[in-house]
């Protein structure tokens, strides 16, 4: 069976392996022609033969940049190929079969390995896990005492992980705009305004509200929202509410950006004032522009 040595995974056929290499975020990707490679060495060889760069220089530069990222971003892990490549989302044709399979098996506690083996998808395991999590939300809740407690613990853990990831990202973002207001600071300001009799105060609170319009990855933004997951249109209960949330921010503050930890489905938000980005690219840009 075709085998990916970088991820220690086997695939049903060569096409499934190639799809995995092209879409998995951990694999090197050419920033010029967008072709994926199983290893950084293969990418460097392609870069030299096709685009006339020196593999030794590229390798040295990547190691130096990787060390710099780890030091300057406070331990946040960032894949250099992912950060430097142009990311435009994952096509819906790759996302829909995963969600469909996850819905089909949602009552049986499906694992990413199960879904990957079932449909031979090449999507990254973390993305598959996020899609499964969305599908499982369609299940009727277990209302037994044990079921309620298990759900409470799971939701609490998910919230802690999301808050931790968001806080780490906003900490880096604050280096670009020291005057930005985090969500809790905005809420405090709103409470103060209401106490002072200003009942018409704007009550929308994105994860980060900038002190003015700032440029991130070439986009002018007034606000930013962080999502510790993978964004896709079929996500139950989330996609529609998220869209309303983002458009509310636009109406109150102007254009802004939504950053997804794991990436997003292509053309996720049909609005010129809401820019979707993946965390890796934004962190790489922030470092380069400090």
PDB file of C-alpha atoms in Angstrom:
ATOM      1  CA  UNK A   1       0.000   0.000   0.000  1.00  0.00           C
ATOM      2  CA  UNK A   2       1.267   3.548  -0.736  1.00  0.00           C
ATOM      3  CA  UNK A   3       2.966   4.952   2.338  1.00  0.00           C
ATOM      4  CA  UNK A   4       3.733   8.481   3.570  1.00  0.00           C
ATOM      5  CA  UNK A   5       6.925   8.248   5.617  1.00  0.00           C
ATOM      6  CA  UNK A   6       6.569  11.803   6.958  1.00  0.00           C
ATOM      7  CA  UNK A   7       3.175  11.073   8.561  1.00  0.00           C
ATOM      8  CA  UNK A   8       3.594   7.308   9.075  1.00  0.00           C
ATOM      9  CA  UNK A   9       0.328   6.637   7.244  1.00  0.00           C
ATOM     10  CA  UNK A  10      -0.722   4.170   4.548  1.00  0.00           C
ATOM     11  CA  UNK A  11      -3.196   4.876   1.767  1.00  0.00           C
ATOM     12  CA  UNK A  12      -5.460   2.740  -0.373  1.00  0.00           C
ATOM     13  CA  UNK A  13      -3.956   3.882  -3.662  1.00  0.00           C
ATOM     14  CA  UNK A  14      -1.466   6.298  -5.168  1.00  0.00           C
ATOM     15  CA  UNK A  15      -4.129   8.911  -5.891  1.00  0.00           C
ATOM     16  CA  UNK A  16      -5.093   9.042  -2.201  1.00  0.00           C
ATOM     17  CA  UNK A  17      -1.429   9.445  -1.227  1.00  0.00           C
ATOM     18  CA  UNK A  18      -0.904  12.243  -3.749  1.00  0.00           C
ATOM     19  CA  UNK A  19      -4.052  14.022  -2.547  1.00  0.00           C
ATOM     20  CA  UNK A  20      -2.781  13.803   1.020  1.00  0.00           C
ATOM     21  CA  UNK A  21       0.580  15.291   0.072  1.00  0.00           C
ATOM     22  CA  UNK A  22      -1.085  18.165  -1.785  1.00  0.00           C
ATOM     23  CA  UNK A  23      -3.487  19.119   1.031  1.00  0.00           C
ATOM     24  CA  UNK A  24      -1.906  18.120   4.379  1.00  0.00           C
ATOM     25  CA  UNK A  25      -0.543  21.208   6.123  1.00  0.00           C
ATOM     26  CA  UNK A  26       2.542  19.429   7.469  1.00  0.00           C
ATOM     27  CA  UNK A  27       3.944  18.795   3.979  1.00  0.00           C
ATOM     28  CA  UNK A  28       6.227  21.194   2.167  1.00  0.00           C
ATOM     29  CA  UNK A  29       4.581  23.196  -0.592  1.00  0.00           C
ATOM     30  CA  UNK A  30       6.112  25.234  -3.394  1.00  0.00           C
ATOM     31  CA  UNK A  31       5.261  28.905  -2.918  1.00  0.00           C
ATOM     32  CA  UNK A  32       5.459  29.529  -6.672  1.00  0.00           C
ATOM     33  CA  UNK A  33       3.532  26.674  -8.337  1.00  0.00           C
ATOM     34  CA  UNK A  34       1.637  25.380  -5.256  1.00  0.00           C
ATOM     35  CA  UNK A  35       2.743  21.769  -5.754  1.00  0.00           C
ATOM     36  CA  UNK A  36       3.009  19.672  -2.583  1.00  0.00           C
ATOM     37  CA  UNK A  37       5.929  17.393  -1.681  1.00  0.00           C
ATOM     38  CA  UNK A  38       6.349  14.502   0.730  1.00  0.00           C
ATOM     39  CA  UNK A  39       9.543  15.927   2.206  1.00  0.00           C
ATOM     40  CA  UNK A  40      11.386  19.240   2.421  1.00  0.00           C
ATOM     41  CA  UNK A  41      14.290  17.680   0.494  1.00  0.00           C
ATOM     42  CA  UNK A  42      12.007  16.866  -2.469  1.00  0.00           C
ATOM     43  CA  UNK A  43      10.667  20.419  -2.373  1.00  0.00           C
ATOM     44  CA  UNK A  44      14.204  21.860  -2.353  1.00  0.00           C
ATOM     45  CA  UNK A  45      15.192  19.697  -5.319  1.00  0.00           C
ATOM     46  CA  UNK A  46      12.097  20.825  -7.229  1.00  0.00           C
ATOM     47  CA  UNK A  47      12.820  24.450  -6.318  1.00  0.00           C
ATOM     48  CA  UNK A  48      16.357  24.202  -7.659  1.00  0.00           C
ATOM     49  CA  UNK A  49      15.492  22.372 -10.887  1.00  0.00           C
ATOM     50  CA  UNK A  50      12.324  24.310 -11.676  1.00  0.00           C
ATOM     51  CA  UNK A  51      12.843  27.748 -10.195  1.00  0.00           C
ATOM     52  CA  UNK A  52      16.666  27.875 -10.172  1.00  0.00           C
ATOM     53  CA  UNK A  53      17.288  28.325  -6.473  1.00  0.00           C
ATOM     54  CA  UNK A  54      20.049  26.700  -4.462  1.00  0.00           C
ATOM     55  CA  UNK A  55      18.806  23.826  -2.245  1.00  0.00           C
ATOM     56  CA  UNK A  56      21.573  24.449   0.301  1.00  0.00           C
ATOM     57  CA  UNK A  57      20.641  28.103   0.624  1.00  0.00           C
ATOM     58  CA  UNK A  58      16.921  27.257   0.926  1.00  0.00           C
ATOM     59  CA  UNK A  59      17.616  24.611   3.577  1.00  0.00           C
ATOM     60  CA  UNK A  60      19.837  26.923   5.610  1.00  0.00           C
ATOM     61  CA  UNK A  61      17.298  29.728   5.349  1.00  0.00           C
ATOM     62  CA  UNK A  62      14.441  27.464   6.437  1.00  0.00           C
ATOM     63  CA  UNK A  63      16.354  26.243   9.498  1.00  0.00           C
ATOM     64  CA  UNK A  64      17.279  29.809  10.435  1.00  0.00           C
ATOM     65  CA  UNK A  65      13.713  31.048   9.975  1.00  0.00           C
ATOM     66  CA  UNK A  66      12.287  28.104  11.916  1.00  0.00           C
ATOM     67  CA  UNK A  67      14.589  28.832  14.868  1.00  0.00           C
ATOM     68  CA  UNK A  68      13.697  32.515  14.714  1.00  0.00           C
ATOM     69  CA  UNK A  69       9.971  31.731  14.694  1.00  0.00           C
ATOM     70  CA  UNK A  70      10.226  29.416  17.691  1.00  0.00           C
ATOM     71  CA  UNK A  71      12.207  31.995  19.646  1.00  0.00           C
ATOM     72  CA  UNK A  72      10.208  35.097  18.746  1.00  0.00           C
ATOM     73  CA  UNK A  73       6.702  33.636  18.834  1.00  0.00           C
ATOM     74  CA  UNK A  74       7.077  32.337  22.379  1.00  0.00           C
ATOM     75  CA  UNK A  75       7.132  28.634  21.592  1.00  0.00           C
ATOM     76  CA  UNK A  76       4.211  28.605  19.114  1.00  0.00           C
ATOM     77  CA  UNK A  77       4.852  25.925  16.516  1.00  0.00           C
ATOM     78  CA  UNK A  78       4.745  27.047  12.907  1.00  0.00           C
ATOM     79  CA  UNK A  79       5.490  25.010   9.778  1.00  0.00           C
ATOM     80  CA  UNK A  80       7.722  27.046   7.475  1.00  0.00           C
ATOM     81  CA  UNK A  81       6.363  25.584   4.217  1.00  0.00           C
ATOM     82  CA  UNK A  82       2.786  26.238   5.379  1.00  0.00           C
ATOM     83  CA  UNK A  83       3.590  29.756   6.493  1.00  0.00           C
ATOM     84  CA  UNK A  84       5.363  30.737   3.301  1.00  0.00           C
ATOM     85  CA  UNK A  85       2.975  29.113   0.820  1.00  0.00           C
ATOM     86  CA  UNK A  86      -0.048  30.894  -0.575  1.00  0.00           C
ATOM     87  CA  UNK A  87      -3.048  29.352   1.150  1.00  0.00           C
ATOM     88  CA  UNK A  88      -6.462  29.779  -0.448  1.00  0.00           C
ATOM     89  CA  UNK A  89      -8.433  27.201   1.507  1.00  0.00           C
ATOM     90  CA  UNK A  90      -9.378  23.576   0.872  1.00  0.00           C
ATOM     91  CA  UNK A  91     -11.887  22.868  -1.943  1.00  0.00           C
ATOM     92  CA  UNK A  92     -15.354  21.842  -0.862  1.00  0.00           C
ATOM     93  CA  UNK A  93     -15.038  18.728  -3.029  1.00  0.00           C
ATOM     94  CA  UNK A  94     -12.506  17.419  -0.491  1.00  0.00           C
ATOM     95  CA  UNK A  95     -14.400  18.561   2.602  1.00  0.00           C
ATOM     96  CA  UNK A  96     -17.907  17.325   1.764  1.00  0.00           C
ATOM     97  CA  UNK A  97     -17.086  13.575   1.540  1.00  0.00           C
ATOM     98  CA  UNK A  98     -15.402  13.730   4.952  1.00  0.00           C
ATOM     99  CA  UNK A  99     -18.384  15.465   6.554  1.00  0.00           C
ATOM    100  CA  UNK A 100     -20.810  13.054   4.884  1.00  0.00           C
ATOM    101  CA  UNK A 101     -18.901  10.040   6.230  1.00  0.00           C
ATOM    102  CA  UNK A 102     -18.597  11.641   9.666  1.00  0.00           C
ATOM    103  CA  UNK A 103     -22.376  12.156   9.755  1.00  0.00           C
ATOM    104  CA  UNK A 104     -22.950   8.563   8.696  1.00  0.00           C
ATOM    105  CA  UNK A 105     -20.847   7.206  11.573  1.00  0.00           C
ATOM    106  CA  UNK A 106     -21.522   9.944  14.116  1.00  0.00           C
ATOM    107  CA  UNK A 107     -23.396   7.607  16.497  1.00  0.00           C
ATOM    108  CA  UNK A 108     -20.413   5.239  16.695  1.00  0.00           C
ATOM    109  CA  UNK A 109     -17.759   7.636  18.047  1.00  0.00           C
ATOM    110  CA  UNK A 110     -15.838   7.799  14.758  1.00  0.00           C
ATOM    111  CA  UNK A 111     -12.110   8.499  14.824  1.00  0.00           C
ATOM    112  CA  UNK A 112     -10.093  10.362  12.170  1.00  0.00           C
ATOM    113  CA  UNK A 113      -8.356   7.077  11.300  1.00  0.00           C
ATOM    114  CA  UNK A 114     -11.740   5.431  10.691  1.00  0.00           C
ATOM    115  CA  UNK A 115     -12.956   8.179   8.364  1.00  0.00           C
ATOM    116  CA  UNK A 116      -9.625   8.422   6.528  1.00  0.00           C
ATOM    117  CA  UNK A 117      -9.644   4.658   5.913  1.00  0.00           C
ATOM    118  CA  UNK A 118     -13.306   4.733   4.851  1.00  0.00           C
ATOM    119  CA  UNK A 119     -13.090   7.377   2.118  1.00  0.00           C
ATOM    120  CA  UNK A 120      -9.330   7.437   1.452  1.00  0.00           C
ATOM    121  CA  UNK A 121      -9.129  11.174   2.017  1.00  0.00           C
ATOM    122  CA  UNK A 122      -5.833  12.987   1.938  1.00  0.00           C
ATOM    123  CA  UNK A 123      -6.921  15.724   4.337  1.00  0.00           C
ATOM    124  CA  UNK A 124      -4.815  16.287   7.431  1.00  0.00           C
ATOM    125  CA  UNK A 125      -5.865  14.208  10.447  1.00  0.00           C
ATOM    126  CA  UNK A 126      -6.470  17.301  12.584  1.00  0.00           C
ATOM    127  CA  UNK A 127      -8.837  18.721   9.968  1.00  0.00           C
ATOM    128  CA  UNK A 128     -10.715  15.420   9.774  1.00  0.00           C
ATOM    129  CA  UNK A 129     -11.002  15.425  13.584  1.00  0.00           C
ATOM    130  CA  UNK A 130     -12.504  18.941  13.502  1.00  0.00           C
ATOM    131  CA  UNK A 131     -15.048  17.896  10.850  1.00  0.00           C
ATOM    132  CA  UNK A 132     -15.993  14.830  12.914  1.00  0.00           C
ATOM    133  CA  UNK A 133     -16.498  17.023  15.968  1.00  0.00           C
ATOM    134  CA  UNK A 134     -18.926  19.181  13.992  1.00  0.00           C
ATOM    135  CA  UNK A 135     -20.858  16.131  12.743  1.00  0.00           C
ATOM    136  CA  UNK A 136     -21.161  14.655  16.236  1.00  0.00           C
ATOM    137  CA  UNK A 137     -22.967  17.810  17.341  1.00  0.00           C
ATOM    138  CA  UNK A 138     -25.939  16.519  15.333  1.00  0.00           C
ATOM    139  CA  UNK A 139     -26.411  13.683  17.838  1.00  0.00           C
ATOM    140  CA  UNK A 140     -29.201  13.954  20.366  1.00  0.00           C
ATOM    141  CA  UNK A 141     -27.697  14.781  23.772  1.00  0.00           C
ATOM    142  CA  UNK A 142     -27.409  12.046  26.387  1.00  0.00           C
ATOM    143  CA  UNK A 143     -29.587  13.311  29.217  1.00  0.00           C
ATOM    144  CA  UNK A 144     -28.525  10.757  31.798  1.00  0.00           C
ATOM    145  CA  UNK A 145     -26.492  12.095  34.710  1.00  0.00           C
ATOM    146  CA  UNK A 146     -23.417  10.378  33.318  1.00  0.00           C
ATOM    147  CA  UNK A 147     -24.044  11.737  29.833  1.00  0.00           C
ATOM    148  CA  UNK A 148     -24.594  15.289  31.047  1.00  0.00           C
ATOM    149  CA  UNK A 149     -21.422  15.212  33.143  1.00  0.00           C
ATOM    150  CA  UNK A 150     -19.358  13.752  30.310  1.00  0.00           C
ATOM    151  CA  UNK A 151     -20.651  16.457  27.953  1.00  0.00           C
ATOM    152  CA  UNK A 152     -19.930  19.165  30.509  1.00  0.00           C
ATOM    153  CA  UNK A 153     -16.340  18.000  30.988  1.00  0.00           C
ATOM    154  CA  UNK A 154     -15.759  17.724  27.250  1.00  0.00           C
ATOM    155  CA  UNK A 155     -17.142  21.194  26.568  1.00  0.00           C
ATOM    156  CA  UNK A 156     -15.084  22.654  29.424  1.00  0.00           C
ATOM    157  CA  UNK A 157     -11.910  21.109  28.043  1.00  0.00           C
ATOM    158  CA  UNK A 158     -12.708  22.360  24.554  1.00  0.00           C
ATOM    159  CA  UNK A 159     -13.317  25.871  25.914  1.00  0.00           C
ATOM    160  CA  UNK A 160      -9.998  25.842  27.820  1.00  0.00           C
ATOM    161  CA  UNK A 161      -8.090  24.753  24.723  1.00  0.00           C
ATOM    162  CA  UNK A 162      -9.781  27.391  22.590  1.00  0.00           C
ATOM    163  CA  UNK A 163      -9.135  30.154  25.139  1.00  0.00           C
ATOM    164  CA  UNK A 164      -5.488  29.156  25.474  1.00  0.00           C
ATOM    165  CA  UNK A 165      -4.925  29.101  21.700  1.00  0.00           C
ATOM    166  CA  UNK A 166      -6.728  32.422  21.284  1.00  0.00           C
ATOM    167  CA  UNK A 167      -4.783  34.106  24.103  1.00  0.00           C
ATOM    168  CA  UNK A 168      -1.449  32.968  22.648  1.00  0.00           C
ATOM    169  CA  UNK A 169      -2.378  34.263  19.205  1.00  0.00           C
ATOM    170  CA  UNK A 170      -3.672  37.628  20.482  1.00  0.00           C
ATOM    171  CA  UNK A 171      -0.466  38.042  22.531  1.00  0.00           C
ATOM    172  CA  UNK A 172       1.519  37.955  19.283  1.00  0.00           C
ATOM    173  CA  UNK A 173      -0.999  40.175  17.509  1.00  0.00           C
ATOM    174  CA  UNK A 174      -0.721  42.795  20.267  1.00  0.00           C
ATOM    175  CA  UNK A 175       2.878  43.434  19.223  1.00  0.00           C
ATOM    176  CA  UNK A 176       1.497  44.956  16.020  1.00  0.00           C
ATOM    177  CA  UNK A 177      -1.037  47.198  17.777  1.00  0.00           C
ATOM    178  CA  UNK A 178      -0.393  47.803  21.466  1.00  0.00           C
ATOM    179  CA  UNK A 179      -3.698  49.679  21.683  1.00  0.00           C
ATOM    180  CA  UNK A 180      -5.898  46.769  20.632  1.00  0.00           C
ATOM    181  CA  UNK A 181      -8.723  45.791  22.963  1.00  0.00           C
ATOM    182  CA  UNK A 182      -9.276  42.135  23.817  1.00  0.00           C
ATOM    183  CA  UNK A 183     -12.808  40.820  24.206  1.00  0.00           C
ATOM    184  CA  UNK A 184     -12.893  41.151  28.009  1.00  0.00           C
ATOM    185  CA  UNK A 185     -11.606  44.726  27.766  1.00  0.00           C
ATOM    186  CA  UNK A 186     -14.338  45.630  25.281  1.00  0.00           C
ATOM    187  CA  UNK A 187     -16.993  44.122  27.558  1.00  0.00           C
ATOM    188  CA  UNK A 188     -15.665  46.119  30.499  1.00  0.00           C
ATOM    189  CA  UNK A 189     -15.833  49.299  28.426  1.00  0.00           C
ATOM    190  CA  UNK A 190     -19.406  48.488  27.401  1.00  0.00           C
ATOM    191  CA  UNK A 191     -20.455  47.925  31.031  1.00  0.00           C
ATOM    192  CA  UNK A 192     -18.933  51.249  32.031  1.00  0.00           C
ATOM    193  CA  UNK A 193     -20.720  53.062  29.194  1.00  0.00           C
ATOM    194  CA  UNK A 194     -24.083  51.524  30.179  1.00  0.00           C
ATOM    195  CA  UNK A 195     -23.546  52.432  33.839  1.00  0.00           C
ATOM    196  CA  UNK A 196     -22.940  56.007  32.688  1.00  0.00           C
ATOM    197  CA  UNK A 197     -26.250  56.049  30.855  1.00  0.00           C
ATOM    198  CA  UNK A 198     -25.046  55.405  27.281  1.00  0.00           C
ATOM    199  CA  UNK A 199     -27.569  52.707  26.353  1.00  0.00           C
ATOM    200  CA  UNK A 200     -26.934  52.962  22.607  1.00  0.00           C
ATOM    201  CA  UNK A 201     -23.338  51.705  22.913  1.00  0.00           C
ATOM    202  CA  UNK A 202     -22.147  49.120  20.357  1.00  0.00           C
ATOM    203  CA  UNK A 203     -22.207  45.721  22.053  1.00  0.00           C
ATOM    204  CA  UNK A 204     -20.369  43.631  19.459  1.00  0.00           C
ATOM    205  CA  UNK A 205     -17.095  42.267  20.868  1.00  0.00           C
ATOM    206  CA  UNK A 206     -14.652  40.548  18.485  1.00  0.00           C
ATOM    207  CA  UNK A 207     -11.621  38.762  19.918  1.00  0.00           C
ATOM    208  CA  UNK A 208      -9.475  41.779  19.024  1.00  0.00           C
ATOM    209  CA  UNK A 209     -10.608  45.329  18.237  1.00  0.00           C
ATOM    210  CA  UNK A 210      -7.812  47.470  16.849  1.00  0.00           C
ATOM    211  CA  UNK A 211      -7.188  51.074  17.811  1.00  0.00           C
ATOM    212  CA  UNK A 212      -7.537  51.981  14.129  1.00  0.00           C
ATOM    213  CA  UNK A 213      -7.343  50.358  10.719  1.00  0.00           C
ATOM    214  CA  UNK A 214      -4.171  48.234  10.524  1.00  0.00           C
ATOM    215  CA  UNK A 215      -2.765  46.116   7.719  1.00  0.00           C
ATOM    216  CA  UNK A 216      -2.411  42.352   8.179  1.00  0.00           C
ATOM    217  CA  UNK A 217      -1.225  40.200   5.276  1.00  0.00           C
ATOM    218  CA  UNK A 218      -2.008  43.045   2.898  1.00  0.00           C
ATOM    219  CA  UNK A 219      -5.555  43.539   4.243  1.00  0.00           C
ATOM    220  CA  UNK A 220      -6.851  46.599   6.087  1.00  0.00           C
ATOM    221  CA  UNK A 221      -8.567  45.405   9.273  1.00  0.00           C
ATOM    222  CA  UNK A 222     -10.423  47.001  12.176  1.00  0.00           C
ATOM    223  CA  UNK A 223     -11.116  43.767  14.044  1.00  0.00           C
ATOM    224  CA  UNK A 224     -10.027  40.143  14.176  1.00  0.00           C
ATOM    225  CA  UNK A 225     -11.779  36.953  15.262  1.00  0.00           C
ATOM    226  CA  UNK A 226      -9.847  33.760  16.084  1.00  0.00           C
ATOM    227  CA  UNK A 227     -11.294  30.254  15.637  1.00  0.00           C
ATOM    228  CA  UNK A 228      -9.445  27.285  17.099  1.00  0.00           C
ATOM    229  CA  UNK A 229     -10.810  24.896  14.479  1.00  0.00           C
ATOM    230  CA  UNK A 230     -11.358  24.297  10.753  1.00  0.00           C
ATOM    231  CA  UNK A 231     -13.964  26.454   9.017  1.00  0.00           C
ATOM    232  CA  UNK A 232     -16.339  24.853   6.514  1.00  0.00           C
ATOM    233  CA  UNK A 233     -19.789  25.709   5.157  1.00  0.00           C
ATOM    234  CA  UNK A 234     -21.561  22.492   6.172  1.00  0.00           C
ATOM    235  CA  UNK A 235     -20.622  22.847   9.837  1.00  0.00           C
ATOM    236  CA  UNK A 236     -23.911  22.450  11.763  1.00  0.00           C
ATOM    237  CA  UNK A 237     -25.003  25.254  14.070  1.00  0.00           C
ATOM    238  CA  UNK A 238     -21.743  27.127  13.421  1.00  0.00           C
ATOM    239  CA  UNK A 239     -21.357  28.288   9.826  1.00  0.00           C
ATOM    240  CA  UNK A 240     -24.552  30.382   9.699  1.00  0.00           C
ATOM    241  CA  UNK A 241     -24.131  31.862  13.188  1.00  0.00           C
ATOM    242  CA  UNK A 242     -20.483  32.667  12.515  1.00  0.00           C
ATOM    243  CA  UNK A 243     -21.414  34.439   9.297  1.00  0.00           C
ATOM    244  CA  UNK A 244     -23.991  36.569  11.141  1.00  0.00           C
ATOM    245  CA  UNK A 245     -21.390  37.315  13.799  1.00  0.00           C
ATOM    246  CA  UNK A 246     -18.788  38.446  11.268  1.00  0.00           C
ATOM    247  CA  UNK A 247     -21.218  40.621   9.319  1.00  0.00           C
ATOM    248  CA  UNK A 248     -22.294  42.259  12.590  1.00  0.00           C
ATOM    249  CA  UNK A 249     -18.669  43.216  13.192  1.00  0.00           C
ATOM    250  CA  UNK A 250     -18.451  44.642   9.676  1.00  0.00           C
ATOM    251  CA  UNK A 251     -21.593  46.717  10.204  1.00  0.00           C
ATOM    252  CA  UNK A 252     -20.251  48.187  13.438  1.00  0.00           C
ATOM    253  CA  UNK A 253     -16.512  48.488  12.810  1.00  0.00           C
ATOM    254  CA  UNK A 254     -15.722  47.959   9.129  1.00  0.00           C
ATOM    255  CA  UNK A 255     -13.596  45.278   7.415  1.00  0.00           C
ATOM    256  CA  UNK A 256     -11.930  42.604   9.518  1.00  0.00           C
ATOM    257  CA  UNK A 257     -10.249  39.222   9.509  1.00  0.00           C
ATOM    258  CA  UNK A 258     -11.162  35.722  10.698  1.00  0.00           C
ATOM    259  CA  UNK A 259      -8.194  33.480  11.475  1.00  0.00           C
ATOM    260  CA  UNK A 260      -8.741  29.718  11.573  1.00  0.00           C
ATOM    261  CA  UNK A 261      -6.235  27.540  13.407  1.00  0.00           C
ATOM    262  CA  UNK A 262      -6.547  24.631  10.957  1.00  0.00           C
ATOM    263  CA  UNK A 263      -7.538  26.491   7.812  1.00  0.00           C
ATOM    264  CA  UNK A 264     -10.881  26.771   6.044  1.00  0.00           C
ATOM    265  CA  UNK A 265     -12.937  25.700   3.065  1.00  0.00           C
ATOM    266  CA  UNK A 266     -12.399  27.760  -0.087  1.00  0.00           C
ATOM    267  CA  UNK A 267     -14.862  30.674  -0.458  1.00  0.00           C
ATOM    268  CA  UNK A 268     -16.114  30.157   3.093  1.00  0.00           C
ATOM    269  CA  UNK A 269     -17.357  33.749   3.554  1.00  0.00           C
ATOM    270  CA  UNK A 270     -18.790  35.559   0.542  1.00  0.00           C
ATOM    271  CA  UNK A 271     -17.997  39.075   1.747  1.00  0.00           C
ATOM    272  CA  UNK A 272     -15.329  41.461   0.538  1.00  0.00           C
ATOM    273  CA  UNK A 273     -15.094  42.906   4.044  1.00  0.00           C
ATOM    274  CA  UNK A 274     -14.395  39.620   5.858  1.00  0.00           C
ATOM    275  CA  UNK A 275     -10.985  38.144   5.113  1.00  0.00           C
ATOM    276  CA  UNK A 276     -10.332  34.492   5.977  1.00  0.00           C
ATOM    277  CA  UNK A 277      -6.779  33.448   6.840  1.00  0.00           C
ATOM    278  CA  UNK A 278      -5.016  30.455   8.351  1.00  0.00           C
ATOM    279  CA  UNK A 279      -3.039  30.961  11.550  1.00  0.00           C
ATOM    280  CA  UNK A 280       0.301  29.851  10.085  1.00  0.00           C
ATOM    281  CA  UNK A 281       0.293  32.527   7.383  1.00  0.00           C
ATOM    282  CA  UNK A 282      -0.723  35.303   9.775  1.00  0.00           C
ATOM    283  CA  UNK A 283       1.943  34.398  12.335  1.00  0.00           C
ATOM    284  CA  UNK A 284       4.583  34.259   9.614  1.00  0.00           C
ATOM    285  CA  UNK A 285       3.518  37.672   8.315  1.00  0.00           C
ATOM    286  CA  UNK A 286       3.462  39.175  11.811  1.00  0.00           C
ATOM    287  CA  UNK A 287       6.993  37.991  12.469  1.00  0.00           C
ATOM    288  CA  UNK A 288       8.260  39.304   9.141  1.00  0.00           C
ATOM    289  CA  UNK A 289       6.718  42.728   9.755  1.00  0.00           C
ATOM    290  CA  UNK A 290       7.716  43.354  13.370  1.00  0.00           C
TER     291      UNK A 290
END
